[in-house]
């Protein structure tokens, strides 16, 4: 490790004017953008290559070189992501920051050093607003440690060379740990003026009132956590009910009406009438901040408890009042567990459902209708017909995220190229059921995710987005059918199934949950609840509280001694080095960080102090190897240097 560090310092010393800590700080500041894989990901690759090239060659490149690279990178990034994610003003802000950083990096000068430190810090702040994950906490600590180490090198030059490099690293680590602990305590107790407002909310494609084919494709490839579900059994979570299809897209034609209720009582839903037909079980959902108001509910949800103002449409979909949320929403449900009925309860030809759930677009091909009739002619029961169609799609079609269906997507999917993702399967089955005069609707939502045994919850990610079919069975009952064929396991599935990797995944996701609950979204309400819990505990354990307070005071004193003992030991030497630098700078002599006093380049008129600088350096070496530093000797040497410099100035041989 020491050889690697020595090589890196030699590699960067000349390029960064002696600031060896600047290069790792710059690399650390842009590291999160590689890990985030967001829309500006392609923008960092040319910068990284140019950074390594400029640093390795130690050349001072013209600004036009970086401008050319970034113009090319901007064009490539925008072209690649314009059909995948929305490139907003924040993207251009990040691009501007990294472009300025690149320009300052490839053409170094003394005034640019401070600007680079500042820009590195700003980029870390920007990265903090782009992720929900716990790795950011470790990253912030590493960056803080590197930043403190850089500051120590600048403020305490005597700590830089030789044998002191390791102690300086330990001091930096101590300060980082101290600031981390004290900072989090202040974070918990400092009064909040508002709720948490970062990072940005999640955009979920495919859950608006209009859904076109292909909108969910990118969502199905994302590992972004959407919600966590606490439930005793796996459930599907419905978000939107779609009733009208025009051949290209599905639409929810029903408006939402406000549900009248108070904040104390839960909202009772129509499915409560089925409570006597099945077992009732509780479900708690923690929904991450999203840009969409939909709440996701299991089928036959009897009641919902939340503090939000709710709206309900004709189909039973629930949404909140606002459109953008910056903190998680937790809502509690009571769900009736019903098994799929064998046959419908009553006539399903009710006129109220005729226009909504039996309508077909004019473009439906007659061969699709004929195929549906041929597949279900052996039975007259609606639910049995639905089961036959479900089995047909599951066995005769193939799941694919890359299939394309130009022209009429349903005709292409059903009659020609029998492959697609869940949107195609659910749409096709819904249309075929309606062609048989069976009321059906398409539902979009989420399948249940992986169970996390550490937190006792299911983690639902964006890739668990799903579409399925519900068939009306009479008496207000809707029966779920899922025609989507099983997806083929990719070559990475074997690695994901390894027990060690699976357990590590559960651990990191559990830590993500704790990071979000106790840091990112720790708002004013959470703070008040924490204070109430602490006050209740103090009232019950007054004597123990007093003893703990005394113990904490003693521990703080011991920690302060432990963390800052090394600085007191080196205080005399650091003050002497600071005085030396001040004396030299007054006469136009500058020492780069990390440079030994005896190695300072001197003009001819200042050669008279060279011997004093060598003696001062020997005194430093004596401290490094024996642990003793002579304050009196250092003062004598510095007094001699000051006298000689003053004499040079008086004789007129000094040129400012």
XYZ file of C-alpha atoms in Angstrom:
656
model
C 0.000 0.000 0.000
C 2.827 2.412 0.838
C 4.421 1.760 -2.566
C 1.110 2.533 -4.282
C 0.682 5.755 -2.305
C 4.261 6.828 -3.046
C 3.737 6.147 -6.749
C 0.457 8.087 -6.778
C 2.025 11.061 -4.998
C 4.918 11.094 -7.469
C 2.425 10.840 -10.347
C 0.351 13.824 -9.194
C 2.896 16.081 -7.437
C 4.014 18.080 -10.467
C 0.603 18.268 -12.112
C -1.195 19.575 -9.017
C 1.513 21.947 -7.814
C 2.370 19.860 -4.770
C -1.287 19.269 -3.744
C -1.180 15.477 -3.896
C -4.502 15.222 -2.029
C -6.320 17.156 -4.756
C -6.374 14.331 -7.315
C -8.060 11.742 -5.036
C -10.564 14.383 -3.906
C -11.524 15.085 -7.505
C -11.920 11.377 -8.234
C -14.029 10.915 -5.103
C -16.284 13.822 -6.023
C -17.274 12.279 -9.366
C -17.422 8.640 -8.195
C -21.161 8.709 -7.250
C -22.157 9.692 -10.763
C -20.610 6.492 -12.112
C -22.483 4.450 -9.489
C -25.841 6.174 -9.970
C -26.093 5.323 -13.674
C -28.502 8.218 -14.228
C -28.950 10.306 -17.349
C -25.573 12.056 -17.095
C -23.668 8.777 -16.777
C -22.278 8.935 -20.313
C -21.137 12.459 -19.671
C -18.528 11.445 -17.082
C -16.688 8.919 -19.234
C -14.906 11.471 -21.500
C -14.112 13.562 -18.450
C -12.568 10.589 -16.631
C -10.399 9.697 -19.626
C -9.240 13.288 -20.048
C -8.529 13.568 -16.318
C -6.280 10.487 -16.326
C -4.563 11.605 -19.506
C -3.876 15.118 -18.249
C -2.730 13.880 -14.843
C -0.473 11.157 -16.210
C 1.238 13.391 -18.785
C 1.400 16.399 -16.421
C 0.710 18.609 -19.420
C -1.110 21.922 -19.417
C -3.765 21.431 -22.088
C -5.684 24.244 -23.716
C -9.245 24.874 -22.553
C -10.484 24.096 -26.058
C -9.552 20.416 -25.566
C -11.975 20.011 -22.682
C -14.660 22.068 -24.425
C -14.477 19.711 -27.420
C -14.744 16.591 -25.239
C -17.696 17.914 -23.308
C -19.557 19.101 -26.386
C -19.229 15.576 -27.762
C -20.253 14.009 -24.444
C -23.315 16.241 -24.112
C -24.515 15.294 -27.564
C -24.012 11.576 -26.962
C -25.716 11.662 -23.550
C -28.733 13.552 -24.818
C -29.129 11.356 -27.893
C -28.847 8.117 -25.895
C -31.252 9.046 -23.122
C -33.861 11.131 -24.908
C -36.122 8.067 -25.361
C -35.468 6.628 -21.895
C -35.596 9.376 -19.281
C -36.478 13.031 -19.275
C -33.385 15.233 -19.398
C -34.258 18.199 -17.194
C -32.526 21.362 -16.048
C -30.736 19.468 -13.254
C -28.923 17.431 -15.885
C -27.528 20.580 -17.475
C -26.544 21.886 -14.042
C -24.494 18.763 -13.363
C -22.999 18.985 -16.829
C -21.941 22.593 -16.231
C -20.302 21.728 -12.904
C -18.276 18.871 -14.308
C -17.264 20.922 -17.342
C -15.897 23.676 -15.106
C -14.118 21.035 -13.015
C -12.579 19.581 -16.159
C -11.405 22.959 -17.417
C -9.738 23.724 -14.097
C -8.134 20.276 -13.986
C -6.411 20.135 -17.359
C -4.821 23.576 -17.040
C -3.599 23.965 -13.463
C -2.566 27.207 -11.808
C -2.265 28.355 -8.210
C -5.568 30.333 -8.189
C -7.406 27.285 -9.530
C -6.443 25.026 -6.621
C -8.934 26.568 -4.176
C -11.655 26.533 -6.833
C -11.092 22.807 -7.383
C -11.497 22.059 -3.674
C -14.750 24.023 -3.672
C -16.120 22.366 -6.826
C -15.331 18.904 -5.471
C -17.393 19.721 -2.385
C -20.293 21.074 -4.491
C -20.360 17.912 -6.624
C -20.672 15.810 -3.478
C -23.697 17.876 -2.436
C -25.243 17.363 -5.875
C -24.674 13.598 -5.726
C -26.318 13.483 -2.285
C -29.584 14.693 -3.806
C -29.703 11.923 -6.421
C -29.782 8.701 -4.411
C -31.737 6.993 -1.636
C -29.176 4.290 -0.914
C -27.042 3.708 2.155
C -23.734 3.550 0.267
C -23.929 7.335 0.185
C -23.344 7.383 3.963
C -20.075 5.459 3.625
C -19.096 7.588 0.651
C -19.684 10.828 2.584
C -17.502 9.579 5.438
C -14.694 8.636 3.033
C -14.901 12.012 1.301
C -14.932 13.809 4.659
C -11.858 11.839 5.745
C -10.026 12.734 2.504
C -11.046 16.385 2.808
C -9.863 16.599 6.424
C -6.573 14.990 5.464
C -6.117 17.556 2.689
C -6.845 20.401 5.110
C -4.350 19.003 7.617
C -1.673 18.922 4.930
C -2.338 22.569 4.152
C -2.677 23.831 7.723
C -0.071 21.630 9.422
C 2.743 21.207 6.899
C 5.019 19.562 9.437
C 2.708 16.547 9.484
C 3.195 15.854 5.771
C 6.590 14.246 5.208
C 8.081 10.882 5.962
C 7.136 8.952 9.040
C 4.278 11.276 9.932
C 2.072 10.320 6.999
C 0.472 7.410 8.840
C -0.222 9.334 12.077
C -1.831 12.073 9.993
C -4.146 9.477 8.460
C -5.103 8.302 11.934
C -5.774 11.861 13.078
C -7.986 12.397 10.041
C -9.879 9.206 10.835
C -10.362 10.288 14.441
C -11.723 13.670 13.444
C -14.024 12.065 10.854
C -15.455 9.666 13.433
C -15.847 12.463 15.972
C -17.604 14.756 13.495
C -19.804 11.905 12.274
C -21.053 11.032 15.765
C -21.499 14.623 16.936
C -23.066 15.600 13.609
C -25.694 12.852 13.811
C -26.548 13.747 17.412
C -27.068 17.369 16.372
C -29.073 16.137 13.390
C -31.449 14.319 15.742
C -31.918 17.153 18.242
C -31.731 20.285 16.082
C -35.280 21.656 15.556
C -36.659 21.195 12.064
C -38.566 23.916 10.253
C -40.132 21.584 7.671
C -40.237 17.985 6.524
C -37.503 16.315 4.525
C -37.274 17.491 0.932
C -34.573 15.383 -0.697
C -33.614 13.385 -2.656
C -35.883 13.781 -5.680
C -39.032 11.715 -5.981
C -39.302 8.652 -8.224
C -41.007 8.794 -11.583
C -43.032 5.610 -12.246
C -43.943 5.080 -15.897
C -47.193 3.291 -16.721
C -49.333 4.553 -13.838
C -51.100 7.546 -15.328
C -54.656 7.721 -16.692
C -53.283 6.895 -20.156
C -50.859 4.020 -20.742
C -49.257 3.283 -24.102
C -47.464 0.080 -25.027
C -43.800 0.187 -24.088
C -44.092 2.690 -21.224
C -43.278 0.028 -18.637
C -40.293 -1.422 -20.528
C -37.644 0.686 -18.776
C -39.425 0.309 -15.446
C -39.234 -3.483 -15.716
C -35.430 -3.265 -15.928
C -34.876 -1.024 -12.895
C -33.919 -2.086 -9.355
C -35.237 1.145 -7.816
C -37.143 0.435 -4.581
C -40.769 1.603 -4.901
C -42.268 0.385 -1.631
C -41.879 -1.986 1.297
C -44.812 -4.209 2.207
C -45.361 -5.711 5.649
C -47.757 -8.611 5.103
C -48.212 -12.146 6.338
C -48.775 -13.373 2.779
C -47.717 -12.267 -0.728
C -50.209 -10.003 -2.503
C -50.495 -8.160 -5.802
C -50.796 -4.383 -5.479
C -53.142 -2.647 -7.919
C -52.602 0.997 -8.815
C -54.663 1.755 -11.932
C -57.777 0.219 -13.504
C -58.018 0.827 -17.268
C -61.333 0.421 -19.089
C -61.028 1.869 -22.621
C -58.719 0.769 -25.443
C -58.362 2.531 -28.803
C -55.983 0.055 -30.422
C -52.805 1.839 -29.281
C -53.283 2.762 -25.646
C -55.379 2.056 -22.565
C -57.271 4.846 -20.801
C -59.009 5.255 -17.456
C -62.178 7.119 -18.413
C -63.462 7.679 -14.876
C -62.968 10.777 -12.735
C -61.846 10.783 -9.116
C -64.112 12.056 -6.370
C -62.981 13.137 -2.907
C -63.723 10.671 -0.108
C -65.283 12.311 2.960
C -63.779 11.122 6.232
C -61.959 12.402 9.323
C -58.363 11.844 10.383
C -59.209 9.530 13.272
C -61.255 6.845 11.551
C -59.946 4.686 8.701
C -61.626 4.827 5.311
C -64.026 1.930 4.773
C -64.029 0.610 1.193
C -66.755 -1.354 -0.672
C -64.787 -4.608 -0.371
C -65.640 -4.623 3.351
C -68.893 -6.408 2.452
C -66.829 -9.521 1.662
C -65.349 -9.653 5.185
C -67.473 -12.656 6.152
C -66.306 -14.657 3.128
C -62.604 -14.842 3.959
C -59.877 -14.260 6.514
C -58.985 -10.626 7.231
C -55.265 -9.858 7.540
C -53.368 -6.574 8.021
C -51.011 -5.071 5.454
C -48.758 -2.048 6.022
C -47.179 -0.330 3.027
C -44.326 2.175 3.096
C -44.434 3.935 -0.273
C -41.306 5.788 -1.378
C -41.654 9.389 -2.639
C -43.082 9.371 -6.157
C -44.186 11.882 -8.749
C -47.552 10.158 -9.047
C -50.455 10.218 -6.564
C -51.577 6.576 -6.862
C -51.769 4.359 -3.806
C -51.235 0.659 -4.408
C -53.731 -1.692 -2.756
C -54.286 -5.462 -2.714
C -57.547 -6.802 -4.100
C -60.440 -6.734 -1.628
C -58.961 -4.062 0.608
C -61.654 -3.442 3.224
C -60.241 -0.305 4.837
C -57.310 2.073 4.636
C -55.806 4.242 7.362
C -53.649 7.240 6.484
C -53.363 10.948 7.217
C -53.590 11.913 3.531
C -56.645 13.333 1.784
C -57.866 10.575 -0.526
C -59.743 10.404 -3.819
C -61.490 7.340 -5.256
C -62.676 6.631 -8.786
C -65.517 4.423 -10.046
C -63.243 1.386 -10.392
C -61.953 1.610 -6.818
C -58.513 3.122 -7.492
C -57.237 5.420 -4.724
C -54.993 8.452 -5.113
C -53.706 11.294 -2.961
C -54.359 14.988 -3.409
C -50.892 16.273 -4.331
C -48.874 15.242 -7.365
C -45.296 15.274 -6.007
C -44.110 13.899 -2.672
C -40.685 14.213 -1.088
C -41.107 11.878 1.891
C -42.410 8.305 2.229
C -46.068 7.595 2.925
C -47.022 4.790 5.296
C -50.591 3.525 5.188
C -52.262 0.624 6.977
C -54.759 -1.723 5.344
C -57.160 -4.492 6.270
C -57.492 -6.987 3.426
C -59.996 -9.794 2.916
C -58.297 -12.947 1.705
C -60.578 -14.579 -0.881
C -59.832 -17.579 -3.059
C -60.761 -17.568 -6.744
C -64.416 -18.667 -7.169
C -65.158 -21.558 -9.507
C -68.098 -19.830 -11.212
C -69.718 -16.415 -11.271
C -72.198 -15.525 -8.516
C -74.916 -14.011 -10.705
C -75.652 -12.636 -14.146
C -72.809 -10.511 -15.449
C -74.782 -8.678 -18.104
C -75.530 -5.702 -15.873
C -76.088 -2.577 -17.961
C -73.778 -0.519 -15.746
C -70.800 -2.479 -16.997
C -71.830 -2.692 -20.642
C -70.155 0.483 -21.885
C -67.109 0.298 -19.619
C -65.964 -3.302 -19.585
C -67.352 -4.706 -22.850
C -66.326 -1.993 -25.294
C -63.951 -2.944 -28.114
C -62.035 -0.774 -30.570
C -63.167 -0.884 -34.177
C -59.722 -2.107 -35.198
C -60.006 -5.509 -33.480
C -59.248 -8.125 -36.133
C -61.961 -10.720 -36.732
C -59.387 -13.530 -36.459
C -58.794 -12.529 -32.816
C -62.521 -12.930 -32.080
C -62.608 -16.268 -33.883
C -59.572 -17.503 -31.954
C -61.178 -16.573 -28.627
C -64.366 -18.433 -29.543
C -62.479 -21.550 -30.636
C -60.387 -21.662 -27.461
C -63.411 -21.432 -25.120
C -66.195 -23.283 -26.969
C -66.056 -26.274 -24.592
C -67.591 -24.315 -21.672
C -70.329 -21.763 -21.077
C -69.071 -20.465 -17.719
C -67.377 -17.062 -17.906
C -64.688 -17.786 -15.315
C -63.876 -21.103 -16.967
C -63.506 -19.316 -20.299
C -61.152 -16.854 -18.621
C -59.105 -19.710 -17.147
C -58.767 -21.328 -20.590
C -57.542 -18.078 -22.123
C -55.127 -17.577 -19.229
C -53.672 -21.030 -19.800
C -53.416 -20.379 -23.549
C -51.276 -17.271 -23.074
C -49.114 -18.852 -20.384
C -48.210 -21.875 -22.517
C -48.263 -20.674 -26.130
C -46.490 -17.311 -25.786
C -43.037 -16.165 -24.710
C -42.098 -13.348 -22.335
C -39.771 -10.705 -23.802
C -38.838 -7.111 -23.001
C -37.342 -6.450 -26.429
C -40.122 -7.496 -28.795
C -41.577 -4.937 -31.205
C -45.071 -4.946 -32.707
C -45.441 -2.350 -35.461
C -48.833 -1.419 -36.854
C -51.665 -2.975 -34.854
C -49.894 -4.191 -31.669
C -52.659 -6.634 -30.641
C -52.948 -8.234 -34.056
C -49.176 -8.605 -34.244
C -48.927 -10.031 -30.715
C -51.822 -12.513 -30.858
C -51.720 -13.678 -34.463
C -48.123 -13.258 -35.567
C -45.217 -12.752 -33.181
C -46.292 -14.317 -29.905
C -43.880 -12.613 -27.538
C -43.977 -9.509 -25.360
C -44.160 -8.343 -21.769
C -47.043 -8.148 -19.306
C -48.761 -5.156 -20.985
C -49.274 -7.173 -24.156
C -50.482 -10.289 -22.326
C -53.008 -8.415 -20.172
C -54.264 -6.298 -23.086
C -54.730 -9.309 -25.344
C -56.632 -11.352 -22.767
C -58.868 -8.390 -21.860
C -59.813 -7.835 -25.507
C -60.506 -11.528 -26.114
C -62.710 -11.715 -22.997
C -64.694 -8.673 -24.114
C -65.130 -10.213 -27.561
C -66.841 -13.091 -25.722
C -69.165 -10.613 -23.928
C -67.370 -11.128 -20.602
C -66.773 -7.866 -18.639
C -63.044 -7.468 -18.051
C -60.566 -4.717 -17.288
C -56.807 -4.281 -17.363
C -54.985 -3.586 -14.089
C -51.493 -2.125 -13.644
C -49.601 -2.366 -10.391
C -46.852 -4.421 -8.789
C -46.203 -8.025 -7.978
C -44.910 -8.711 -4.509
C -41.122 -8.508 -4.344
C -38.431 -10.403 -2.469
C -38.964 -11.152 1.204
C -36.333 -9.579 3.454
C -36.023 -11.661 6.648
C -33.976 -8.955 8.409
C -36.818 -6.441 8.308
C -39.713 -8.928 7.946
C -41.080 -7.180 4.851
C -41.302 -7.559 1.081
C -39.164 -5.234 -1.034
C -41.061 -4.124 -4.140
C -38.820 -2.716 -6.861
C -39.573 -1.043 -10.165
C -38.805 -4.290 -11.990
C -41.772 -5.883 -10.192
C -44.207 -3.633 -12.102
C -46.902 -5.788 -13.668
C -50.168 -5.804 -15.586
C -52.928 -8.387 -15.237
C -56.650 -8.916 -15.876
C -59.726 -8.793 -13.666
C -62.991 -10.462 -14.705
C -66.342 -9.478 -13.256
C -67.994 -12.402 -11.450
C -71.190 -10.730 -10.266
C -72.264 -9.175 -6.954
C -69.450 -6.616 -7.137
C -66.742 -9.300 -7.157
C -63.763 -9.120 -9.498
C -61.585 -12.187 -10.082
C -57.896 -11.874 -10.917
C -56.255 -13.660 -13.853
C -52.587 -13.368 -14.805
C -51.933 -14.516 -18.387
C -48.263 -13.451 -18.552
C -45.880 -16.280 -19.412
C -42.954 -16.960 -17.129
C -39.849 -14.970 -18.028
C -36.748 -16.894 -18.995
C -33.963 -16.734 -16.428
C -30.994 -14.743 -17.690
C -27.365 -15.800 -17.300
C -27.053 -13.686 -14.123
C -29.878 -15.504 -12.350
C -27.541 -18.238 -11.124
C -25.329 -15.669 -9.405
C -28.332 -13.924 -7.848
C -29.530 -17.219 -6.381
C -26.287 -17.789 -4.479
C -27.140 -17.735 -0.793
C -24.274 -15.414 0.141
C -25.149 -12.831 -2.517
C -28.829 -13.065 -1.654
C -28.113 -12.483 2.034
C -25.850 -9.540 1.213
C -28.603 -8.086 -0.953
C -31.066 -8.370 1.934
C -28.560 -6.724 4.280
C -27.897 -3.760 1.995
C -31.600 -3.258 1.338
C -32.299 -3.377 5.092
C -29.578 -0.774 5.664
C -31.131 1.312 2.889
C -34.414 1.233 4.782
C -32.777 2.352 8.036
C -30.816 5.087 6.240
C -34.006 6.430 4.683
C -36.062 6.256 7.877
C -33.489 7.731 10.261
C -31.594 10.150 7.994
C -33.096 11.017 4.610
C -36.725 11.235 5.686
C -36.303 11.928 9.380
C -38.723 14.862 9.555
C -40.227 17.076 12.207
C -42.912 14.540 13.144
C -40.310 11.795 13.627
C -38.292 14.162 15.781
C -41.290 14.946 17.990
C -42.070 11.251 18.403
C -38.444 10.616 19.386
C -38.592 13.383 21.998
C -41.838 11.985 23.431
C -40.270 8.536 23.754
C -37.157 9.938 25.431
C -39.207 12.057 27.850
C -41.410 9.100 28.794
C -38.328 6.976 29.452
C -36.712 9.724 31.578
C -39.843 10.109 33.711
C -39.825 6.384 34.457
C -36.045 6.124 35.079
C -34.971 9.436 36.627
C -32.040 8.145 38.713
C -30.739 6.007 35.875
C -30.960 9.031 33.561
C -28.825 11.137 35.931
C -26.234 8.365 36.134
C -26.168 8.028 32.348
C -25.714 11.796 31.927
C -22.703 11.752 34.249
C -21.295 8.772 32.386
C -21.760 10.547 29.046
C -19.910 13.628 30.347
C -16.987 11.454 31.449
C -16.961 9.591 28.136
C -16.994 12.851 26.165
C -14.020 14.066 28.168
C -12.141 10.838 27.533
C -13.002 10.911 23.840
C -11.805 14.490 23.482
C -8.527 13.547 25.117
C -8.208 10.509 22.876
C -9.084 12.250 19.620
C -7.029 15.411 20.078
C -4.102 14.149 22.161
C -1.970 13.760 19.060
C -2.516 17.360 18.056
C -1.387 18.650 21.450
C 1.743 16.521 21.167
C 2.537 18.066 17.789
C 1.351 21.544 18.658
C 4.808 22.949 19.357
C 6.258 21.601 16.130
C 3.308 22.760 14.049
C 3.507 26.266 15.503
C 7.208 26.391 14.707
C 6.583 25.268 11.134
C 3.777 27.815 10.770
C 6.117 30.564 12.004
C 8.781 29.471 9.518
C 6.304 29.605 6.619
C 5.131 33.058 7.705
C 8.706 34.392 7.875
C 9.550 33.059 4.434
C 6.330 34.314 2.830
C 6.967 37.836 4.162
C 10.114 37.882 2.033
C 8.653 36.282 -1.090
C 9.762 32.707 -0.383
C 7.026 30.043 -0.679
C 7.166 26.411 0.393
C 4.855 23.942 -1.382
C 2.824 21.533 0.798
C 4.910 18.449 1.545
C 8.250 20.118 0.813
C 10.984 19.756 3.432
C 12.399 23.062 4.794
C 15.866 22.069 3.630
C 14.555 21.559 0.063
C 13.088 25.057 -0.345
C 14.571 26.655 -3.491
C 16.372 29.900 -2.527
C 17.590 32.745 -4.653
C 21.240 33.730 -4.356
C 20.651 36.561 -1.872
C 18.839 34.153 0.498
C 21.447 31.379 0.487
C 22.639 32.684 3.847
C 19.676 30.982 5.598
C 20.246 27.579 3.950
C 22.271 26.281 6.904
C 19.562 27.373 9.344
C 16.925 25.546 7.306
C 19.021 22.370 7.403
C 19.342 22.635 11.207
C 15.592 23.202 11.491
C 14.982 20.093 9.369
C 17.326 18.025 11.550
C 15.313 19.093 14.585
C 12.156 17.828 12.852
C 13.826 14.506 12.062
C 14.916 14.206 15.681
C 11.262 14.493 16.762
C 10.059 12.007 14.160
C 12.493 9.269 15.145
C 12.895 9.913 18.879
C 9.589 11.545 19.784
C 11.311 14.657 21.228
C 11.123 18.136 19.706
C 13.295 20.941 21.084
C 11.170 24.074 21.324
C 14.106 26.200 22.470
C 16.315 25.032 19.585
C 13.538 25.691 17.071
C 13.040 29.212 18.459
C 16.786 29.900 18.245
C 16.898 28.783 14.614
C 13.816 30.816 13.704
C 15.211 33.896 15.464
C 18.415 33.497 13.454
C 16.459 33.173 10.185
C 14.342 36.232 11.024
C 17.419 38.324 11.845
C 19.189 37.353 8.629
C 16.120 38.087 6.511
C 15.693 41.490 8.150
C 19.348 42.258 7.502
C 18.965 41.318 3.837
C 15.969 43.623 3.573
C 17.800 46.552 5.225
C 20.866 46.288 2.984
C 18.705 46.675 -0.116
C 19.647 43.372 -1.681
C 16.087 42.064 -1.172
C 13.780 42.479 -4.170
C 10.080 42.087 -3.546
